PDB file of C-alpha atoms in Angstrom:
ATOM      1  CA  UNK A 440      72.272  83.224  87.175  1.00  0.00           C
ATOM      2  CA  UNK A 441      74.721  86.346  86.064  1.00  0.00           C
ATOM      3  CA  UNK A 442      77.702  83.737  85.132  1.00  0.00           C
ATOM      4  CA  UNK A 443      74.945  81.591  83.067  1.00  0.00           C
ATOM      5  CA  UNK A 444      73.841  85.054  81.628  1.00  0.00           C
ATOM      6  CA  UNK A 445      76.711  85.765  80.385  1.00  0.00           C
ATOM      7  CA  UNK A 446      78.181  83.145  79.260  1.00  0.00           C
ATOM      8  CA  UNK A 447      75.630  82.708  77.205  1.00  0.00           C
ATOM      9  CA  UNK A 448      75.595  86.188  75.701  1.00  0.00           C
ATOM     10  CA  UNK A 449      72.216  87.314  77.148  1.00  0.00           C
ATOM     11  CA  UNK A 450      71.405  91.031  78.195  1.00  0.00           C
ATOM     12  CA  UNK A 451      72.324  91.267  82.374  1.00  0.00           C
ATOM     13  CA  UNK A 452      68.924  93.429  81.454  1.00  0.00           C
ATOM     14  CA  UNK A 453      66.921  90.691  80.307  1.00  0.00           C
ATOM     15  CA  UNK A 454      67.300  89.055  84.429  1.00  0.00           C
ATOM     16  CA  UNK A 455      63.782  88.478  85.990  1.00  0.00           C
ATOM     17  CA  UNK A 456      61.836  88.800  82.369  1.00  0.00           C
ATOM     18  CA  UNK A 457      61.263  85.064  81.954  1.00  0.00           C
ATOM     19  CA  UNK A 458      58.914  82.480  83.030  1.00  0.00           C
ATOM     20  CA  UNK A 459      60.666  80.179  84.974  1.00  0.00           C
ATOM     21  CA  UNK A 460      64.314  81.711  84.995  1.00  0.00           C
ATOM     22  CA  UNK A 461      67.120  78.595  85.233  1.00  0.00           C
ATOM     23  CA  UNK A 462      64.329  76.334  83.315  1.00  0.00           C
ATOM     24  CA  UNK A 463      64.317  78.733  80.324  1.00  0.00           C
ATOM     25  CA  UNK A 464      67.996  79.751  80.347  1.00  0.00           C
ATOM     26  CA  UNK A 465      68.748  75.678  80.201  1.00  0.00           C
ATOM     27  CA  UNK A 466      65.644  75.467  77.430  1.00  0.00           C
ATOM     28  CA  UNK A 467      68.154  78.546  75.729  1.00  0.00           C
ATOM     29  CA  UNK A 468      71.092  76.685  76.500  1.00  0.00           C
ATOM     30  CA  UNK A 469      69.675  73.955  74.233  1.00  0.00           C
ATOM     31  CA  UNK A 470      68.413  74.689  71.932  1.00  0.00           C
ATOM     32  CA  UNK A 471      71.161  76.981  70.181  1.00  0.00           C
ATOM     33  CA  UNK A 472      73.512  73.608  70.472  1.00  0.00           C
ATOM     34  CA  UNK A 473      71.313  70.719  71.654  1.00  0.00           C
ATOM     35  CA  UNK A 474      72.336  69.669  74.288  1.00  0.00           C
ATOM     36  CA  UNK A 475      69.969  69.130  77.152  1.00  0.00           C
ATOM     37  CA  UNK A 476      70.154  71.148  79.566  1.00  0.00           C
ATOM     38  CA  UNK A 477      68.624  70.499  82.895  1.00  0.00           C
ATOM     39  CA  UNK A 478      67.781  73.198  86.198  1.00  0.00           C
ATOM     40  CA  UNK A 479      70.082  71.521  88.308  1.00  0.00           C
ATOM     41  CA  UNK A 480      73.113  70.900  85.283  1.00  0.00           C
ATOM     42  CA  UNK A 481      72.307  74.818  85.130  1.00  0.00           C
ATOM     43  CA  UNK A 482      72.810  75.616  88.747  1.00  0.00           C
ATOM     44  CA  UNK A 483      75.947  73.551  88.739  1.00  0.00           C
ATOM     45  CA  UNK A 484      77.978  74.883  85.634  1.00  0.00           C
ATOM     46  CA  UNK A 485      77.444  78.331  87.370  1.00  0.00           C
ATOM     47  CA  UNK A 486      78.207  77.549  90.267  1.00  0.00           C
ATOM     48  CA  UNK A 487      81.456  75.887  88.217  1.00  0.00           C
ATOM     49  CA  UNK A 488      82.419  79.446  86.534  1.00  0.00           C
ATOM     50  CA  UNK A 489      81.933  81.188  89.919  1.00  0.00           C
ATOM     51  CA  UNK A 490      84.848  78.877  90.944  1.00  0.00           C
ATOM     52  CA  UNK A 491      86.902  79.050  88.170  1.00  0.00           C
ATOM     53  CA  UNK A 492      87.264  82.806  87.932  1.00  0.00           C
ATOM     54  CA  UNK A 493      88.052  82.128  91.748  1.00  0.00           C
ATOM     55  CA  UNK A 494      90.733  80.004  90.947  1.00  0.00           C
ATOM     56  CA  UNK A 495      91.744  82.245  88.124  1.00  0.00           C
ATOM     57  CA  UNK A 496      92.154  85.005  90.185  1.00  0.00           C
ATOM     58  CA  UNK A 497      94.173  82.860  92.948  1.00  0.00           C
ATOM     59  CA  UNK A 498      96.345  81.817  90.510  1.00  0.00           C
ATOM     60  CA  UNK A 499      97.265  85.351  90.148  1.00  0.00           C
ATOM     61  CA  UNK A 500      97.337  86.629  93.594  1.00  0.00           C
ATOM     62  CA  UNK A 501      94.088  88.652  94.255  1.00  0.00           C
ATOM     63  CA  UNK A 502      91.640  86.222  94.591  1.00  0.00           C
ATOM     64  CA  UNK A 503      90.847  85.854  98.902  1.00  0.00           C
ATOM     65  CA  UNK A 504      89.142  88.308 101.087  1.00  0.00           C
ATOM     66  CA  UNK A 505      92.009  91.132 101.392  1.00  0.00           C
ATOM     67  CA  UNK A 506      90.920  91.845  97.373  1.00  0.00           C
ATOM     68  CA  UNK A 507      87.535  91.893  97.414  1.00  0.00           C
ATOM     69  CA  UNK A 508      86.213  94.928  98.620  1.00  0.00           C
ATOM     70  CA  UNK A 509      83.629  97.929  97.545  1.00  0.00           C
ATOM     71  CA  UNK A 510      84.502 100.888  95.833  1.00  0.00           C
ATOM     72  CA  UNK A 511      85.875 104.005  98.406  1.00  0.00           C
ATOM     73  CA  UNK A 512      82.536 105.760  97.098  1.00  0.00           C
ATOM     74  CA  UNK A 513      79.970 103.064  98.908  1.00  0.00           C
ATOM     75  CA  UNK A 514      81.544 103.034 101.770  1.00  0.00           C
ATOM     76  CA  UNK A 515      82.131 106.882 101.974  1.00  0.00           C
ATOM     77  CA  UNK A 516      79.211 108.675 100.435  1.00  0.00           C
ATOM     78  CA  UNK A 517      75.558 108.448 101.430  1.00  0.00           C
ATOM     79  CA  UNK A 518      73.330 107.457  99.105  1.00  0.00           C
ATOM     80  CA  UNK A 519      71.595 110.766  97.636  1.00  0.00           C
ATOM     81  CA  UNK A 520      68.364 109.239  96.023  1.00  0.00           C
ATOM     82  CA  UNK A 521      65.347 109.490  97.794  1.00  0.00           C
ATOM     83  CA  UNK A 522      63.482 106.139  99.227  1.00  0.00           C
ATOM     84  CA  UNK A 523      64.362 103.735 101.698  1.00  0.00           C
ATOM     85  CA  UNK A 524      67.858 103.709 100.716  1.00  0.00           C
ATOM     86  CA  UNK A 525      68.557 107.412 101.273  1.00  0.00           C
ATOM     87  CA  UNK A 526      71.649 107.867 103.054  1.00  0.00           C
ATOM     88  CA  UNK A 527      72.966 105.086 103.374  1.00  0.00           C
ATOM     89  CA  UNK A 528      76.306 103.968 103.383  1.00  0.00           C
ATOM     90  CA  UNK A 529      77.793 100.737 104.189  1.00  0.00           C
ATOM     91  CA  UNK A 530      80.493 100.359 107.039  1.00  0.00           C
ATOM     92  CA  UNK A 531      83.220  98.016 106.665  1.00  0.00           C
ATOM     93  CA  UNK A 532      82.204  95.970 109.711  1.00  0.00           C
ATOM     94  CA  UNK A 533      78.828  95.414 107.872  1.00  0.00           C
ATOM     95  CA  UNK A 534      80.659  94.486 104.563  1.00  0.00           C
ATOM     96  CA  UNK A 535      82.833  91.847 106.178  1.00  0.00           C
ATOM     97  CA  UNK A 536      79.395  90.028 107.871  1.00  0.00           C
ATOM     98  CA  UNK A 537      78.316  90.075 104.192  1.00  0.00           C
ATOM     99  CA  UNK A 538      81.636  88.287 103.132  1.00  0.00           C
ATOM    100  CA  UNK A 539      81.264  85.704 105.888  1.00  0.00           C
ATOM    101  CA  UNK A 540      77.790  84.687 103.884  1.00  0.00           C
ATOM    102  CA  UNK A 541      78.653  84.782 101.126  1.00  0.00           C
ATOM    103  CA  UNK A 542      81.843  82.632 101.426  1.00  0.00           C
ATOM    104  CA  UNK A 543      79.362  80.387 103.930  1.00  0.00           C
ATOM    105  CA  UNK A 544      77.339  79.737 100.871  1.00  0.00           C
ATOM    106  CA  UNK A 545      79.736  79.794  98.570  1.00  0.00           C
ATOM    107  CA  UNK A 546      81.155  76.424  99.670  1.00  0.00           C
ATOM    108  CA  UNK A 547      84.748  78.659 100.567  1.00  0.00           C
ATOM    109  CA  UNK A 548      86.852  79.438 103.609  1.00  0.00           C
ATOM    110  CA  UNK A 549      86.831  82.573 105.694  1.00  0.00           C
ATOM    111  CA  UNK A 550      89.527  83.537 103.443  1.00  0.00           C
ATOM    112  CA  UNK A 551      87.470  83.244 100.246  1.00  0.00           C
ATOM    113  CA  UNK A 552      88.943  80.001  98.294  1.00  0.00           C
ATOM    114  CA  UNK A 553      87.119  77.099  97.753  1.00  0.00           C
ATOM    115  CA  UNK A 554      87.571  74.449  99.800  1.00  0.00           C
ATOM    116  CA  UNK A 555      89.272  71.307  97.984  1.00  0.00           C
ATOM    117  CA  UNK A 556      85.711  69.898  99.025  1.00  0.00           C
ATOM    118  CA  UNK A 557      84.188  72.604  97.233  1.00  0.00           C
ATOM    119  CA  UNK A 558      85.673  71.793  93.963  1.00  0.00           C
ATOM    120  CA  UNK A 559      85.343  67.842  94.567  1.00  0.00           C
ATOM    121  CA  UNK A 560      81.576  68.257  94.465  1.00  0.00           C
ATOM    122  CA  UNK A 561      82.174  70.614  91.264  1.00  0.00           C
ATOM    123  CA  UNK A 562      84.306  67.941  89.223  1.00  0.00           C
ATOM    124  CA  UNK A 563      87.304  70.813  89.670  1.00  0.00           C
ATOM    125  CA  UNK A 564      89.481  68.251  91.990  1.00  0.00           C
ATOM    126  CA  UNK A 565      92.039  69.078  88.911  1.00  0.00           C
ATOM    127  CA  UNK A 566      92.725  72.107  90.354  1.00  0.00           C
ATOM    128  CA  UNK A 567      92.596  71.662  94.380  1.00  0.00           C
ATOM    129  CA  UNK A 568      96.604  72.256  93.808  1.00  0.00           C
ATOM    130  CA  UNK A 569      96.038  76.301  93.511  1.00  0.00           C
ATOM    131  CA  UNK A 570      93.897  76.468  97.341  1.00  0.00           C
ATOM    132  CA  UNK A 571      97.157  74.392  98.380  1.00  0.00           C
ATOM    133  CA  UNK A 572      99.962  75.988  97.354  1.00  0.00           C
ATOM    134  CA  UNK A 573     101.004  79.581  98.765  1.00  0.00           C
ATOM    135  CA  UNK A 574      99.554  82.303  96.915  1.00  0.00           C
ATOM    136  CA  UNK A 575     100.708  84.111  94.107  1.00  0.00           C
ATOM    137  CA  UNK A 576     103.365  87.214  94.567  1.00  0.00           C
ATOM    138  CA  UNK A 577     100.259  90.654  94.273  1.00  0.00           C
ATOM    139  CA  UNK A 578     101.704  91.857  91.078  1.00  0.00           C
ATOM    140  CA  UNK A 579     102.065  95.342  90.424  1.00  0.00           C
ATOM    141  CA  UNK A 580     101.051  96.201  94.447  1.00  0.00           C
ATOM    142  CA  UNK A 581      98.178  95.812  96.895  1.00  0.00           C
TER     143      UNK A 581
END
């Protein structure tokens, strides 16, 4: 949903304030452009945005699992706040399991690369060559 919120130039803090999230965002798009947008079209647009962003990162040599990391603090400094998360840190193992689930939900490979089938399903098949070629060398170190 954040891809759509960003694309509509709507404040991220507004998420959760809509009566019917995706439908309302589709209505906002329609009001601004005059082009009708269904919930299905809106969710597909969000998926296309996410996959295009990933393809851009792949093209630049930064779009695979090794580049998907957490900030050092998340894995090393326990949450200081009171409440259910107090003392929690995310282990590397937990993070990797989460990535596995995220990639599967996105229709990406275990290395975090969109599959050709996924790209075709989104009408992005013309960019499939980006996932078939060797990745670009990493610029300026890892």
